[in-house]
CSV table of C-alpha atoms and ligand atoms in Angstrom, one decimal:
chain,number,residue,atom,x,y,z
N,1,MET,CA,105.7,200.5,20.3
N,2,GLU,CA,109.3,201.3,19.5
N,3,TYR,CA,112.1,198.9,20.1
N,4,SER,CA,113.7,200.4,23.2
N,5,ALA,CA,117.4,199.3,22.8
N,6,PHE,CA,118.2,202.4,20.8
N,7,ASN,CA,117.4,204.7,23.6
N,8,LEU,CA,115.8,207.3,21.4
N,9,SER,CA,114.5,210.4,23.2
N,10,PRO,CA,110.7,211.0,23.5
N,11,GLN,CA,111.2,214.3,21.6
N,12,LEU,CA,112.8,212.5,18.6
N,13,LEU,CA,110.2,209.6,18.7
N,14,GLU,CA,107.4,212.2,18.5
N,15,LEU,CA,109.0,213.9,15.5
N,16,ALA,CA,109.6,210.6,13.8
N,17,ARG,CA,105.9,209.5,14.4
N,18,GLU,CA,104.7,212.8,12.8
N,19,ALA,CA,107.1,212.4,9.9
N,20,GLN,CA,106.0,208.8,9.3
N,21,LYS,CA,102.4,209.9,9.2
N,22,ASP,CA,103.2,212.7,6.7
N,23,VAL,CA,105.1,210.4,4.3
N,24,ARG,CA,102.3,207.9,3.8
N,25,PRO,CA,101.0,209.2,0.5
N,26,SER,CA,104.6,209.2,-0.9
N,27,PHE,CA,105.1,205.7,0.3
N,28,ASN,CA,102.0,204.6,-1.5
N,29,LYS,CA,103.5,205.9,-4.8
N,30,ILE,CA,106.8,204.2,-4.0
N,31,GLU,CA,105.0,200.9,-3.5
N,32,GLU,CA,103.2,201.2,-6.8
N,33,LEU,CA,106.5,201.8,-8.5
N,34,GLU,CA,108.0,198.8,-6.8
N,35,GLU,CA,105.3,196.6,-8.0
N,36,TYR,CA,105.6,197.9,-11.6
N,37,ASN,CA,109.3,197.5,-11.8
N,38,GLY,CA,109.2,194.2,-9.9
N,39,MET,CA,106.9,192.8,-12.6
N,40,LYS,CA,109.1,194.2,-15.3
N,41,VAL,CA,112.2,192.4,-13.9
N,42,LEU,CA,110.3,189.1,-13.3
N,43,ASN,CA,109.0,189.2,-16.8
N,44,ALA,CA,112.6,189.5,-18.1
N,45,PHE,CA,113.6,186.4,-16.2
N,46,ILE,CA,110.6,184.4,-17.5
N,47,LYS,CA,111.0,185.6,-21.1
N,48,ASN,CA,114.7,184.5,-21.1
N,49,GLY,CA,113.9,181.1,-19.6
N,50,ILE,CA,116.4,181.4,-16.7
N,51,THR,CA,117.2,178.1,-15.1
N,52,ALA,CA,119.4,176.9,-12.2
N,53,ASN,CA,122.1,176.1,-14.8
N,54,HIS,CA,122.4,179.8,-15.6
N,55,MET,CA,123.7,180.4,-12.0
N,56,ASN,CA,126.8,178.3,-12.7
N,57,GLY,CA,129.8,180.4,-13.4
N,58,SER,CA,132.7,179.8,-15.8
N,59,THR,CA,136.4,180.1,-15.4
N,60,GLY,CA,139.3,181.0,-17.7
N,61,TYR,CA,138.3,182.7,-20.9
N,62,GLY,CA,134.7,182.2,-20.2
N,63,TYR,CA,133.8,181.2,-23.8
N,64,GLY,CA,130.2,180.0,-24.2
N,65,ASP,CA,129.2,181.2,-20.7
N,66,ILE,CA,125.4,180.9,-21.1
N,67,GLY,CA,124.6,182.3,-17.6
N,68,ARG,CA,126.6,185.5,-18.4
N,69,ASP,CA,125.0,185.9,-21.8
N,70,ALA,CA,121.5,185.3,-20.5
N,71,LEU,CA,122.0,187.8,-17.6
N,72,GLU,CA,122.8,190.4,-20.2
N,73,ARG,CA,119.6,189.6,-22.0
N,74,VAL,CA,117.7,189.9,-18.7
N,75,PHE,CA,119.2,193.4,-18.0
N,76,ALA,CA,118.5,194.5,-21.6
N,77,ASP,CA,114.9,193.4,-21.5
N,78,ALA,CA,114.1,194.9,-18.0
N,79,PHE,CA,115.7,198.1,-19.0
N,80,GLU,CA,113.9,198.1,-22.4
N,81,ALA,CA,117.2,198.4,-24.2
N,82,GLU,CA,118.4,196.6,-27.3
N,83,ASP,CA,121.5,195.1,-25.6
N,84,ALA,CA,123.5,195.2,-22.4
N,85,LEU,CA,127.0,194.4,-21.2
N,86,VAL,CA,126.9,193.3,-17.5
N,87,ARG,CA,130.1,192.2,-15.9
N,88,HIS,CA,131.5,191.7,-12.4
N,89,SER,CA,134.8,192.8,-13.9
N,90,PHE,CA,133.7,196.4,-14.0
N,91,ALA,CA,135.6,197.6,-11.0
N,92,CYS,CA,133.1,200.4,-10.2
N,93,GLY,CA,130.7,202.8,-11.9
N,94,THR,CA,133.6,205.1,-13.0
N,95,HIS,CA,135.2,202.2,-14.7
N,96,ALA,CA,132.0,201.3,-16.6
N,97,LEU,CA,131.6,204.9,-17.7
N,98,THR,CA,135.2,205.1,-18.7
N,99,VAL,CA,134.8,202.0,-20.9
N,100,ALA,CA,131.7,203.5,-22.5
N,101,LEU,CA,133.5,206.8,-23.2
N,102,PHE,CA,136.6,205.2,-24.6
N,103,GLY,CA,134.4,202.6,-26.4
N,104,VAL,CA,132.7,205.1,-28.6
N,105,LEU,CA,134.9,208.2,-28.8
N,106,ARG,CA,137.9,208.5,-31.2
N,107,PRO,CA,140.7,211.1,-31.5
N,108,ASN,CA,139.4,214.6,-32.5
N,109,ASP,CA,135.8,213.7,-31.4
N,110,VAL,CA,134.0,216.1,-29.1
N,111,LEU,CA,132.4,215.0,-25.9
N,112,LEU,CA,129.7,217.4,-24.9
N,113,SER,CA,128.4,217.3,-21.3
N,114,VAL,CA,125.0,218.9,-21.3
N,115,THR,CA,124.4,218.7,-17.6
N,116,GLY,CA,127.2,220.9,-16.4
N,117,THR,CA,130.3,219.6,-14.6
N,118,PRO,CA,130.2,215.8,-14.4
N,119,TYR,CA,130.6,213.7,-11.2
N,120,ASP,CA,134.0,214.2,-9.5
N,121,THR,CA,135.6,211.0,-10.6
N,122,LEU,CA,134.8,211.6,-14.2
N,123,GLN,CA,136.9,214.7,-14.3
N,124,SER,CA,140.2,212.9,-14.4
N,125,VAL,CA,138.8,210.5,-17.0
N,126,ILE,CA,138.0,213.4,-19.3
N,127,GLY,CA,141.2,215.2,-18.4
N,128,LEU,CA,139.7,218.2,-16.6
N,129,THR,CA,141.9,218.1,-13.6
N,130,ASP,CA,145.3,219.7,-14.1
N,131,SER,CA,147.2,216.6,-13.1
N,132,LYS,CA,150.6,216.7,-14.8
N,133,SER,CA,151.0,213.0,-15.1
N,134,ASP,CA,150.0,211.2,-18.3
N,135,GLU,CA,147.4,208.9,-17.0
N,136,GLY,CA,145.7,208.3,-20.4
N,137,SER,CA,142.7,210.5,-20.0
N,138,LEU,CA,140.4,211.2,-23.0
N,139,LYS,CA,142.3,214.5,-23.4
N,140,ASP,CA,145.6,212.6,-23.7
N,141,PHE,CA,144.1,210.7,-26.6
N,142,GLY,CA,143.0,213.9,-28.4
N,143,ILE,CA,139.4,213.8,-27.5
N,144,LYS,CA,138.0,217.3,-27.0
N,145,TYR,CA,135.6,218.3,-24.3
N,146,GLU,CA,132.9,220.9,-24.1
N,147,GLN,CA,130.3,221.6,-21.5
N,148,VAL,CA,126.9,223.3,-21.3
N,149,GLU,CA,126.2,224.9,-18.0
N,150,LEU,CA,122.9,224.4,-16.3
N,151,LYS,CA,120.5,227.3,-16.5
N,152,ASP,CA,118.6,227.7,-13.2
N,153,ASP,CA,119.6,224.1,-12.5
N,154,LYS,CA,117.9,222.9,-15.6
N,155,ILE,CA,119.3,221.6,-18.9
N,156,ASP,CA,119.9,224.6,-21.3
N,157,ILE,CA,118.5,222.9,-24.4
N,158,GLU,CA,119.1,225.9,-26.6
N,159,GLU,CA,122.8,226.1,-25.8
N,160,ALA,CA,123.1,222.3,-26.0
N,161,CYS,CA,121.7,222.4,-29.5
N,162,ARG,CA,124.1,225.1,-30.5
N,163,LYS,CA,127.1,223.1,-29.4
N,164,ALA,CA,125.7,219.7,-30.5
N,165,SER,CA,126.4,220.0,-34.2
N,166,CYS,CA,130.1,219.1,-33.9
N,167,ALA,CA,129.9,216.7,-31.0
N,168,LYS,CA,130.0,212.9,-31.1
N,169,VAL,CA,128.6,212.3,-27.7
N,170,ALA,CA,126.0,214.3,-25.7
N,171,TYR,CA,126.6,213.3,-22.1
N,172,PHE,CA,123.9,213.5,-19.4
N,173,GLN,CA,124.2,212.8,-15.7
N,174,ARG,CA,120.8,211.8,-14.3
N,175,SER,CA,121.7,212.0,-10.6
N,176,ARG,CA,122.7,215.0,-8.6
N,177,GLY,CA,126.1,213.7,-7.5
N,178,TYR,CA,127.7,216.0,-4.9
N,179,SER,CA,125.6,219.0,-5.9
N,180,LEU,CA,122.4,220.5,-4.7
N,181,ARG,CA,120.8,220.6,-8.1
N,182,ASP,CA,117.8,218.4,-8.7
N,183,SER,CA,118.3,215.0,-10.4
N,184,PHE,CA,116.9,214.9,-13.9
N,185,SER,CA,113.8,212.9,-14.8
N,186,VAL,CA,113.9,210.5,-17.7
N,187,GLU,CA,111.4,212.7,-19.4
N,188,GLU,CA,113.6,215.8,-19.1
N,189,ILE,CA,116.6,213.8,-20.5
N,190,SER,CA,114.4,212.4,-23.3
N,191,LYS,CA,113.1,215.9,-24.3
N,192,ALA,CA,116.6,217.4,-24.4
N,193,ALA,CA,117.8,214.3,-26.4
N,194,ARG,CA,115.0,214.8,-29.0
N,195,GLU,CA,115.9,218.4,-29.5
N,196,ILE,CA,119.7,217.7,-29.7
N,197,LYS,CA,119.1,214.9,-32.3
N,198,LYS,CA,117.1,217.3,-34.5
N,199,VAL,CA,120.4,219.3,-34.8
N,200,ASN,CA,122.7,216.3,-35.0
N,201,PRO,CA,120.9,213.0,-35.8
N,202,ASP,CA,124.1,211.0,-35.4
N,203,ILE,CA,125.0,212.2,-32.0
N,204,ILE,CA,125.2,209.5,-29.3
N,205,ILE,CA,123.1,210.2,-26.2
N,206,MET,CA,125.0,208.8,-23.2
N,207,VAL,CA,123.5,208.8,-19.7
N,208,ASP,CA,125.3,208.3,-16.5
N,209,ASN,CA,122.4,206.4,-14.9
N,210,CYS,CA,124.1,205.9,-11.5
N,211,TYR,CA,121.5,205.9,-8.6
N,212,GLY,CA,118.6,206.2,-11.2
N,213,GLU,CA,117.7,202.6,-11.9
N,214,PHE,CA,114.1,201.6,-10.9
N,215,VAL,CA,113.4,205.1,-9.4
N,216,GLU,CA,111.0,205.6,-12.3
N,217,LYS,CA,108.9,203.3,-14.5
N,218,HIS,CA,111.2,203.6,-17.5
N,219,GLU,CA,114.9,204.0,-17.9
N,220,PRO,CA,116.6,206.5,-20.2
N,221,CYS,CA,117.4,203.8,-22.8
N,222,SER,CA,113.8,203.3,-23.6
N,223,GLN,CA,113.2,207.0,-24.0
N,224,GLY,CA,115.8,208.2,-26.5
N,225,ALA,CA,119.2,207.5,-24.8
N,226,ASP,CA,121.6,205.4,-26.9
N,227,LEU,CA,123.7,204.2,-23.9
N,228,MET,CA,123.3,204.3,-20.2
N,229,ILE,CA,125.8,203.2,-17.6
N,230,GLY,CA,125.6,202.2,-13.9
N,231,SER,CA,127.2,200.4,-11.0
N,232,LEU,CA,126.1,197.1,-9.5
N,233,ILE,CA,127.0,198.2,-6.0
N,234,LYS,CA,124.2,200.8,-6.4
N,235,ASN,CA,120.6,200.2,-7.4
N,236,PRO,CA,120.7,197.4,-9.9
N,237,GLY,CA,122.8,195.1,-7.8
N,238,GLY,CA,120.1,195.0,-5.2
N,239,GLY,CA,122.6,195.0,-2.3
N,240,ILE,CA,123.6,191.5,-3.3
N,241,ALA,CA,125.9,191.8,-6.3
N,242,LYS,CA,129.4,191.9,-4.8
N,243,THR,CA,130.9,194.2,-7.5
N,244,GLY,CA,130.4,195.1,-11.2
N,245,GLY,CA,128.7,197.5,-13.6
N,246,TYR,CA,126.6,197.6,-16.7
N,247,ILE,CA,126.4,199.4,-20.0
N,248,ALA,CA,123.0,199.1,-21.8
N,249,GLY,CA,121.6,200.6,-25.0
N,250,ARG,CA,122.0,200.3,-28.7
N,251,HIS,CA,123.4,197.0,-29.9
N,252,ASP,CA,126.2,198.5,-32.1
N,253,LEU,CA,127.4,200.8,-29.3
N,254,VAL,CA,127.3,198.1,-26.6
N,255,GLU,CA,129.5,196.0,-29.0
N,256,LEU,CA,132.0,198.8,-29.3
N,257,CYS,CA,132.2,199.1,-25.5
N,258,SER,CA,132.8,195.4,-25.3
N,259,PHE,CA,135.9,195.7,-27.4
N,260,ARG,CA,137.3,198.3,-25.1
N,261,LEU,CA,136.4,196.2,-22.0
N,262,SER,CA,138.4,193.2,-23.2
N,263,SER,CA,140.1,193.7,-26.6
N,264,PRO,CA,139.3,194.4,-30.2
N,265,GLY,CA,138.3,191.1,-31.8
N,266,THR,CA,137.4,189.2,-28.6
N,267,GLY,CA,134.9,191.7,-27.2
N,268,ARG,CA,132.2,190.2,-25.1
N,269,GLU,CA,133.0,186.6,-25.9
N,270,VAL,CA,135.6,186.5,-23.2
N,271,GLY,CA,135.3,187.3,-19.5
N,272,CYS,CA,134.5,184.5,-17.2
N,273,SER,CA,131.8,185.0,-14.5
N,274,LEU,CA,133.5,182.9,-11.7
N,275,ASP,CA,131.0,182.5,-9.0
N,276,GLU,CA,129.3,185.9,-9.4
N,277,LEU,CA,126.3,185.1,-11.5
N,278,ARG,CA,123.9,184.0,-8.7
N,279,GLY,CA,124.5,187.2,-6.8
N,280,MET,CA,124.0,189.3,-9.9
N,281,TYR,CA,120.8,187.5,-10.9
N,282,LEU,CA,119.4,187.6,-7.3
N,283,GLY,CA,120.4,191.2,-6.8
N,284,PHE,CA,118.8,192.4,-10.0
N,285,PHE,CA,115.7,190.5,-9.1
N,286,MET,CA,115.6,192.2,-5.7
N,287,ALA,CA,116.6,195.6,-7.0
N,288,PRO,CA,113.1,197.1,-7.5
N,289,THR,CA,112.2,196.3,-3.9
N,290,VAL,CA,115.5,197.4,-2.5
N,291,VAL,CA,115.3,200.7,-4.4
N,292,ALA,CA,111.9,201.1,-2.9
N,293,SER,CA,113.4,200.7,0.6
N,294,ALA,CA,116.1,203.2,-0.2
N,295,LEU,CA,113.5,205.7,-1.5
N,296,LYS,CA,111.4,205.3,1.6
N,297,THR,CA,114.4,205.9,3.8
N,298,ALA,CA,115.2,209.1,1.8
N,299,VAL,CA,111.7,210.3,2.0
N,300,PHE,CA,111.5,209.7,5.7
N,301,ALA,CA,114.8,211.5,6.3
N,302,SER,CA,113.7,214.4,4.2
N,303,ARG,CA,110.5,214.9,6.2
N,304,LEU,CA,112.2,214.3,9.6
N,305,PHE,CA,115.1,216.8,9.0
N,306,GLU,CA,112.7,219.3,7.5
N,307,LYS,CA,110.7,219.2,10.7
N,308,MET,CA,114.0,219.7,12.6
N,309,GLY,CA,114.5,223.0,10.7
N,310,TYR,CA,117.0,222.0,8.0
N,311,ASN,CA,116.9,222.7,4.3
N,312,VAL,CA,116.4,219.5,2.5
N,313,THR,CA,116.3,218.6,-1.2
N,314,PRO,CA,114.2,217.0,-2.5
N,315,LYS,CA,111.3,217.6,-0.2
N,316,PHE,CA,109.4,214.5,1.0
N,317,ASP,CA,106.5,214.9,-1.4
N,318,GLU,CA,108.6,215.9,-4.5
N,319,ASP,CA,109.1,213.6,-7.5
N,320,ARG,CA,112.4,211.7,-7.3
N,321,HIS,CA,114.7,210.6,-10.2
N,322,ASP,CA,117.5,209.2,-8.1
N,323,ILE,CA,117.8,207.7,-4.5
N,324,ILE,CA,119.9,210.6,-3.1
N,325,GLN,CA,118.6,212.9,-0.3
N,326,ALA,CA,120.6,216.1,0.4
N,327,ILE,CA,120.3,217.7,3.8
N,328,CYS,CA,122.1,221.0,4.4
N,329,LEU,CA,123.5,220.7,7.9
N,330,ASN,CA,125.2,224.2,7.8
N,331,ASP,CA,128.3,223.5,9.9
N,332,PRO,CA,131.1,220.9,10.0
N,333,GLU,CA,130.3,219.7,13.5
N,334,THR,CA,126.7,218.9,12.8
N,335,LEU,CA,127.7,217.1,9.5
N,336,CYS,CA,130.2,214.9,11.5
N,337,LYS,CA,127.5,214.1,14.1
N,338,PHE,CA,125.1,213.1,11.4
N,339,CYS,CA,127.6,210.7,9.9
N,340,GLU,CA,128.5,209.3,13.3
N,341,GLY,CA,124.8,208.6,13.9
N,342,ILE,CA,124.4,206.8,10.5
N,343,GLN,CA,127.6,204.8,11.2
N,344,SER,CA,126.4,203.8,14.7
N,345,GLY,CA,123.2,202.3,13.2
N,346,SER,CA,124.9,200.2,10.6
N,347,PRO,CA,124.8,196.4,10.7
N,348,ILE,CA,128.5,196.2,10.0
N,349,ASP,CA,131.2,198.4,11.5
N,350,SER,CA,128.8,200.1,13.9
N,351,THR,CA,131.7,200.8,16.3
N,352,ALA,CA,133.7,202.8,13.8
N,353,THR,CA,133.8,206.6,13.9
N,354,PRO,CA,133.8,208.3,10.4
N,355,GLU,CA,136.4,211.1,9.9
N,356,PRO,CA,137.0,213.5,7.0
N,357,TRP,CA,139.8,212.3,4.6
N,358,ASP,CA,141.4,213.0,1.3
N,359,MET,CA,139.7,210.5,-1.0
N,360,PRO,CA,141.3,209.8,-4.4
N,361,GLY,CA,139.4,211.4,-7.2
N,362,TYR,CA,137.7,214.1,-5.1
N,363,ASP,CA,139.1,217.6,-4.6
N,364,SER,CA,138.0,218.5,-1.1
N,365,LYS,CA,138.1,216.3,2.1
N,366,VAL,CA,135.2,213.9,2.2
N,367,ILE,CA,133.5,212.3,5.2
N,368,MET,CA,131.6,209.1,4.7
N,369,ALA,CA,129.5,206.9,6.9
N,370,ALA,CA,128.9,203.4,5.7
N,371,GLY,CA,128.6,200.1,7.5
N,372,ALA,CA,127.9,197.8,4.6
N,373,PHE,CA,128.0,194.1,3.8
N,374,THR,CA,129.7,195.1,0.5
N,375,ASN,CA,132.6,197.6,0.8
N,376,GLY,CA,131.5,201.0,-0.6
N,377,ALA,CA,128.0,199.8,-1.6
N,378,SER,CA,125.9,202.9,-1.6
N,379,ILE,CA,122.6,201.1,-2.1
N,380,GLU,CA,123.2,200.2,1.5
N,381,LEU,CA,122.5,203.0,3.9
N,382,SER,CA,125.4,205.5,3.6
N,383,ALA,CA,126.1,209.2,3.8
N,384,ASP,CA,128.8,211.1,2.0
N,385,ALA,CA,129.7,214.7,2.3
N,386,PRO,CA,132.5,216.9,0.9
N,387,MET,CA,133.7,219.2,3.7
N,388,ARG,CA,132.7,222.4,2.1
N,389,GLU,CA,129.8,224.9,2.3
N,390,PRO,CA,126.9,224.4,2.9
N,391,PHE,CA,128.0,221.3,4.7
N,392,ALA,CA,125.3,219.3,2.9
N,393,VAL,CA,125.2,215.5,3.5
N,394,TYR,CA,124.2,213.3,0.6
N,395,LEU,CA,122.3,210.3,2.0
N,396,GLN,CA,121.5,207.2,0.0
N,397,GLY,CA,120.5,203.6,0.3
N,398,GLY,CA,118.9,201.4,2.9
N,399,ILE,CA,118.3,197.8,1.7
N,400,THR,CA,115.5,197.5,4.3
N,401,TYR,CA,113.3,200.3,5.4
N,402,PRO,CA,113.3,199.4,9.1
N,403,ALA,CA,117.1,199.6,9.3
N,404,GLY,CA,117.2,202.7,7.1
N,405,LYS,CA,114.7,204.5,9.3
N,406,THR,CA,116.6,203.5,12.4
N,407,GLY,CA,119.9,204.9,11.0
N,408,ILE,CA,118.2,208.2,10.2
N,409,MET,CA,116.7,208.4,13.7
N,410,LEU,CA,120.1,207.7,15.2
N,411,ALA,CA,121.6,210.5,13.1
N,412,ALA,CA,118.9,212.9,14.2
N,413,GLU,CA,119.3,211.9,17.8
N,414,LYS,CA,123.1,212.6,17.7
N,415,ILE,CA,122.4,216.1,16.4
N,416,LEU,CA,119.7,216.8,19.0
N,417,LYS,CA,122.1,215.6,21.8
N,418,TYR,CA,125.0,217.7,20.5
N,419,LYS,CA,122.8,220.8,20.2
N,420,GLU,CA,121.5,220.2,23.7
N,421,GLU,CA,125.0,219.9,25.2
N,422,LYS,CA,126.3,223.0,23.4
N,423,ASN,CA,123.1,224.8,24.2
N,424,ILE,CA,122.4,225.8,20.6
F,501,PLP,C1,128.5,206.6,-8.1
F,501,PLP,C2,128.5,207.5,-9.3
F,501,PLP,C3,129.4,207.3,-10.3
F,501,PLP,C4,130.5,206.3,-10.3
F,501,PLP,O1,131.2,206.2,-9.1
F,501,PLP,P1,131.9,204.9,-8.6
F,501,PLP,O2,132.2,205.2,-7.2
F,501,PLP,O3,133.1,204.7,-9.4
F,501,PLP,O4,131.0,203.7,-8.7
F,501,PLP,C5,129.3,208.2,-11.4
F,501,PLP,N1,128.4,209.1,-11.4
F,501,PLP,C6,127.5,209.3,-10.5
F,501,PLP,C7,126.5,210.4,-10.6
F,501,PLP,C8,127.5,208.5,-9.4
F,501,PLP,O5,126.6,208.7,-8.4
């Protein structure tokens, strides 16, 4: 029996019932993953002897903040990495990635992106946008950039190896970002990294791990990546961390990043945790389960919209390496209807109407639906779309499956109603 307050049409409810039945085998796999990763995280808490005292924050310089230091050990252990820098003072994922890039690159070094054009906000960090102002991009500091294009949407390992000999960093983006390519599996990244290191053993393998945490049993850092970076208002914050980011990987490189985060000399010793530790601990503890809810929401959406006749990627039964679901909605009106539906089903700001706007760091107008407890948190159910062909919406998040599923059904219902009114 469905809850009736949402007034979903019998047609939609029938489609949703069929979709729910079809996705059961995929849900079984997600539940197995949730259990595996949940145990991994619990073990990291136990191994590091976390106590109530670790939740107490510090002020001022934050010297000797045992809660902060232990949280970094918990992240490192759960991610099977040597070390990690985990701070609420990372303003967002782009900031954490920026710190990592500036942390390890020096003038005249070459940064080589091996997964094609990086995520939109990284382009101004690298200096790819032709902004005339001197904002202090990597380019402004004499750091060179090269890129290996994807070949049939896969990593072109041969070309990457050709360009790798003179590069300091080989940069991978695991998630699809605003593109219709597949996300890359940890195994694919690991295989490419191995080949690249044969050509240049000193190269630093850096992975933009945004949206990838806990989607597989292992993270890139345990499979050949030297550094990986992510945001705490995505997967590893579990919907509870209020802000922040992490850099995990090789100890010497994490240390270098810490000098860029604060200052040479002080590094990770400073940086008070204020009252943020409890949320970061709890959120990380919840993350495997929250990521499982987001994955289920994505899988359900994939199946439902496929049944409605839309092109979806990935398909409901395909392997996933990030939490993003892309749905090609083909025209701007349907795209807006979708976002309105998601917004109307959000726990917060359900009465708002999303509209396309010029978002800083992005080069076409973007429409976003999000009604989140944490501003901009895309581990909570949210949908973003650049207003350009093929009017694909990128859907992610859902900190509980019941709410995620409801949001998806409301988006579908809005589209069905719109088509019915327009007779199309
Ligand atoms: C979210 C994201 C980032 C960082 O974006 P912020 O909005 O600054 O957190 C970087 N790369 C990818 C692939 C992302 O999904």
